[in-house]
Structures are given as structure tokens and as C-alpha cells.
């Protein structure tokens, strides 16, 4: 415990002795985590909306009117075997008519609607929306299918947003992590440079590398954790503001934003882990050459 108090006290003292550089190190760490978190959460929400869309968005294949009822129903096994089709449901003319009347009938305007004006159809959900173009092409080539209806633009839009956010997030994370380690490393190098004579004397009287290294490790740990806590608070505020803006927008009601209270624990864990990794990594990089006495 005495060693722990000593190491912790020395780490705090080292951090405060170079206030501006410590502030810069914390600031860069906050920026890194905030940008990383923002793009990661965008990718996560895009993926959630994509999964919802995958469950709700169906491909509708209309059967050629020249086919008999038996021939139309006989296509089900063939359509179910198409790669990428999760389920395939046959909807008869009568069922299509009843569904239309239930949805749009007002004042019994469509109560006498003739089912023959509708076509037999198949409603299909996909295993992955990325396969929609492929499935639609195979349906168009299937004999007995007259027309295919699919909201490809919507699904492709969600896939594009998710992929772009993921790529940008990974690239920025790599770049900013390197910058954060570099800044924290330089901050701790200033401390070690001021204490280089003290470190040399401690080495000469028999102090171990670990005893000398720990105060600087604690300094980096504190810098990383402080940056993680500040970044997490700002991320929560930013996420809440964006969520509220989407909820209040009439044009973005289709988007579902996951409540931050449902995901705060893994986000906090990732922020803390990255903060510790950056801080400790920077400190170990900085102190290494000063131990070669």
C-alpha cells in the first residue's frame, strides 16, 4: 500500500508539473474517443435499422395472370430455393383483395371489389439485404413471374451508410490512437527528462526498472482515464442531442435510434479500455530509453 500511495502521488505530481502538455494529451485522447465513438455508434444504429428493415422490407413477386391457381401455387418450392430467400409466402388473389380492403376501405367503398383484379403473389423476406439485387434478378428470370417489387434504394442506402461509417471509424481510430500515444508519450518524456538525473541515481543505488517505471505508468493511466471519462460524458450528451433531433424531425421518423441507456455499459468499457491502452502505452514508450543507464 505504501508503494501504491507513493507511485500514485508521484504520478499525479508528474501530471500536474506539465499542466499544458497534460491538458493537450487529455484533449487529444478525448477527441480520439469522441470521433471513434460517434462513427461506431452511427455504424451500430445503421446496422440495427438495417436488421429492422430486413425483417419488414419484403420482396413481392407477382405471378403471371396466365397461370392457373395450381400452377401459381406450384412456384413456391422453386422460389423458396432461391439463394438468399429466408421465407416465401403465397398470397392468393382473394387474400390480396381482403388485405387491400382492410387497409384502404373507407365507408365500404371497396366492399364489392372483385378479387380477379388482383394477382397471385409471393411475399419473400431475405437472409441479408445485400443479396436483394441478386434475388430480384433471379426472380425476373423465373418463368411464371410477371413483375417484382422491391425497395432496393432504401436497403442500399442503409448498407452504404453502415459501410462508410465502419470504414471511416476504423481509419480514424487507427490515426487518432497513434496521435494520442505520441502526445502522451511526449508529455511523459518531459517529466522523465526533468528527472533524468534522479532516475540515473536511483538506478545506481539499485532501484529496479519497475520501481522507477510505475510512477510514469500511473501518470499515463490517469491521463488516459481522465480523457475517457470526459469523452464518455460528451459522447452521451452528443448522442442524446442527436437522438432528440431525430425524434423531433418529421422527415426522419423511419429511423430508430437505440436508447443510450441500453448501450452505455459497453461504450463506457470500450472508452475506459482505449483510454488505459493509450495512456499506459504512451508512458511505457516514453520511459523506455531513460532506463538505459
PDB file of C-alpha atoms in Angstrom, residues 156-254:
ATOM      1  CA  UNK A 156     -28.840   0.041 -50.439  1.00  0.00           C
ATOM      2  CA  UNK A 157     -28.871   3.394 -48.660  1.00  0.00           C
ATOM      3  CA  UNK A 158     -28.678   1.779 -45.214  1.00  0.00           C
ATOM      4  CA  UNK A 159     -25.928  -0.593 -46.334  1.00  0.00           C
ATOM      5  CA  UNK A 160     -23.909   2.321 -47.758  1.00  0.00           C
ATOM      6  CA  UNK A 161     -24.239   4.367 -44.555  1.00  0.00           C
ATOM      7  CA  UNK A 162     -23.205   1.404 -42.419  1.00  0.00           C
ATOM      8  CA  UNK A 163     -20.194   0.549 -44.571  1.00  0.00           C
ATOM      9  CA  UNK A 164     -18.969   4.148 -44.859  1.00  0.00           C
ATOM     10  CA  UNK A 165     -19.314   4.724 -41.112  1.00  0.00           C
ATOM     11  CA  UNK A 166     -17.437   1.491 -40.378  1.00  0.00           C
ATOM     12  CA  UNK A 167     -14.550   2.281 -42.744  1.00  0.00           C
ATOM     13  CA  UNK A 168     -14.200   5.889 -41.548  1.00  0.00           C
ATOM     14  CA  UNK A 169     -14.416   4.768 -37.921  1.00  0.00           C
ATOM     15  CA  UNK A 170     -11.630   2.201 -38.323  1.00  0.00           C
ATOM     16  CA  UNK A 171      -9.367   4.625 -40.218  1.00  0.00           C
ATOM     17  CA  UNK A 172      -9.877   7.473 -37.754  1.00  0.00           C
ATOM     18  CA  UNK A 173      -9.430   5.179 -34.763  1.00  0.00           C
ATOM     19  CA  UNK A 174      -6.056   3.995 -36.081  1.00  0.00           C
ATOM     20  CA  UNK A 175      -4.834   7.518 -36.884  1.00  0.00           C
ATOM     21  CA  UNK A 176      -6.048   9.122 -33.666  1.00  0.00           C
ATOM     22  CA  UNK A 177      -4.772   6.312 -31.462  1.00  0.00           C
ATOM     23  CA  UNK A 178      -1.280   6.811 -32.902  1.00  0.00           C
ATOM     24  CA  UNK A 179      -1.535  10.581 -32.353  1.00  0.00           C
ATOM     25  CA  UNK A 180      -2.799  10.090 -28.790  1.00  0.00           C
ATOM     26  CA  UNK A 181       0.039   7.703 -27.905  1.00  0.00           C
ATOM     27  CA  UNK A 182       2.534  10.149 -29.428  1.00  0.00           C
ATOM     28  CA  UNK A 183       1.189  13.147 -27.473  1.00  0.00           C
ATOM     29  CA  UNK A 184       1.012  11.265 -24.168  1.00  0.00           C
ATOM     30  CA  UNK A 185       4.475   9.837 -24.804  1.00  0.00           C
ATOM     31  CA  UNK A 186       5.907  13.333 -25.342  1.00  0.00           C
ATOM     32  CA  UNK A 187       4.118  14.621 -22.231  1.00  0.00           C
ATOM     33  CA  UNK A 188       5.711  11.939 -20.088  1.00  0.00           C
ATOM     34  CA  UNK A 189       9.069  12.410 -21.807  1.00  0.00           C
ATOM     35  CA  UNK A 190       9.148  15.976 -20.477  1.00  0.00           C
ATOM     36  CA  UNK A 191       8.669  14.657 -16.970  1.00  0.00           C
ATOM     37  CA  UNK A 192      11.305  11.983 -17.364  1.00  0.00           C
ATOM     38  CA  UNK A 193      13.733  14.459 -18.945  1.00  0.00           C
ATOM     39  CA  UNK A 194      13.407  16.785 -15.929  1.00  0.00           C
ATOM     40  CA  UNK A 195      14.072  13.825 -13.642  1.00  0.00           C
ATOM     41  CA  UNK A 196      16.752  12.117 -15.712  1.00  0.00           C
ATOM     42  CA  UNK A 197      19.477  12.741 -13.093  1.00  0.00           C
ATOM     43  CA  UNK A 198      17.211  11.425 -10.337  1.00  0.00           C
ATOM     44  CA  UNK A 199      16.429   8.337 -12.422  1.00  0.00           C
ATOM     45  CA  UNK A 200      20.156   7.750 -13.043  1.00  0.00           C
ATOM     46  CA  UNK A 201      20.938   7.987  -9.320  1.00  0.00           C
ATOM     47  CA  UNK A 202      18.080   5.633  -8.446  1.00  0.00           C
ATOM     48  CA  UNK A 203      19.447   3.128 -10.968  1.00  0.00           C
ATOM     49  CA  UNK A 204      22.944   3.404  -9.498  1.00  0.00           C
ATOM     50  CA  UNK A 205      21.770   2.734  -5.928  1.00  0.00           C
ATOM     51  CA  UNK A 206      19.921  -0.365  -7.027  1.00  0.00           C
ATOM     52  CA  UNK A 207      16.331   0.717  -7.779  1.00  0.00           C
ATOM     53  CA  UNK A 208      14.627  -1.691 -10.138  1.00  0.00           C
ATOM     54  CA  UNK A 209      13.279  -0.641 -13.514  1.00  0.00           C
ATOM     55  CA  UNK A 210       9.780  -1.454 -12.287  1.00  0.00           C
ATOM     56  CA  UNK A 211      10.082   0.842  -9.245  1.00  0.00           C
ATOM     57  CA  UNK A 212      11.233   3.708 -11.467  1.00  0.00           C
ATOM     58  CA  UNK A 213       8.687   2.982 -14.206  1.00  0.00           C
ATOM     59  CA  UNK A 214       5.500   2.724 -12.105  1.00  0.00           C
ATOM     60  CA  UNK A 215       5.004   6.463 -11.327  1.00  0.00           C
ATOM     61  CA  UNK A 216       5.103   7.227 -15.057  1.00  0.00           C
ATOM     62  CA  UNK A 217       2.741   4.339 -15.775  1.00  0.00           C
ATOM     63  CA  UNK A 218       0.315   5.819 -13.243  1.00  0.00           C
ATOM     64  CA  UNK A 219       0.678   9.215 -14.901  1.00  0.00           C
ATOM     65  CA  UNK A 220      -0.218   7.781 -18.302  1.00  0.00           C
ATOM     66  CA  UNK A 221      -3.033   5.758 -16.752  1.00  0.00           C
ATOM     67  CA  UNK A 222      -4.509   8.876 -15.147  1.00  0.00           C
ATOM     68  CA  UNK A 223      -4.228  10.881 -18.366  1.00  0.00           C
ATOM     69  CA  UNK A 224      -5.962   8.125 -20.322  1.00  0.00           C
ATOM     70  CA  UNK A 225      -8.731   7.599 -17.748  1.00  0.00           C
ATOM     71  CA  UNK A 226      -9.458  11.313 -17.403  1.00  0.00           C
ATOM     72  CA  UNK A 227      -9.695  11.558 -21.194  1.00  0.00           C
ATOM     73  CA  UNK A 228     -12.013   8.520 -21.269  1.00  0.00           C
ATOM     74  CA  UNK A 229     -14.342   9.943 -18.587  1.00  0.00           C
ATOM     75  CA  UNK A 230     -14.581  13.354 -20.290  1.00  0.00           C
ATOM     76  CA  UNK A 231     -15.109  11.754 -23.710  1.00  0.00           C
ATOM     77  CA  UNK A 232     -17.809   9.435 -22.365  1.00  0.00           C
ATOM     78  CA  UNK A 233     -19.738  12.356 -20.848  1.00  0.00           C
ATOM     79  CA  UNK A 234     -19.519  14.375 -24.060  1.00  0.00           C
ATOM     80  CA  UNK A 235     -20.498  11.329 -26.126  1.00  0.00           C
ATOM     81  CA  UNK A 236     -23.621  10.801 -24.021  1.00  0.00           C
ATOM     82  CA  UNK A 237     -24.641  14.459 -24.388  1.00  0.00           C
ATOM     83  CA  UNK A 238     -23.991  14.432 -28.152  1.00  0.00           C
ATOM     84  CA  UNK A 239     -25.858  11.153 -28.630  1.00  0.00           C
ATOM     85  CA  UNK A 240     -28.836  12.412 -26.608  1.00  0.00           C
ATOM     86  CA  UNK A 241     -28.958  15.652 -28.620  1.00  0.00           C
ATOM     87  CA  UNK A 242     -28.866  13.826 -31.959  1.00  0.00           C
ATOM     88  CA  UNK A 243     -31.476  11.300 -30.778  1.00  0.00           C
ATOM     89  CA  UNK A 244     -33.801  14.090 -29.697  1.00  0.00           C
ATOM     90  CA  UNK A 245     -33.294  15.892 -33.002  1.00  0.00           C
ATOM     91  CA  UNK A 246     -34.204  12.760 -34.976  1.00  0.00           C
ATOM     92  CA  UNK A 247     -37.234  12.115 -32.748  1.00  0.00           C
ATOM     93  CA  UNK A 248     -38.500  15.669 -33.347  1.00  0.00           C
ATOM     94  CA  UNK A 249     -37.918  15.548 -37.119  1.00  0.00           C
ATOM     95  CA  UNK A 250     -40.897  14.754 -39.327  1.00  0.00           C
ATOM     96  CA  UNK A 251     -38.660  13.546 -42.162  1.00  0.00           C
ATOM     97  CA  UNK A 252     -36.619  11.065 -40.090  1.00  0.00           C
ATOM     98  CA  UNK A 253     -39.365   9.220 -38.237  1.00  0.00           C
ATOM     99  CA  UNK A 254     -38.453   5.978 -40.001  1.00  0.00           C
TER     100      UNK A 254
END
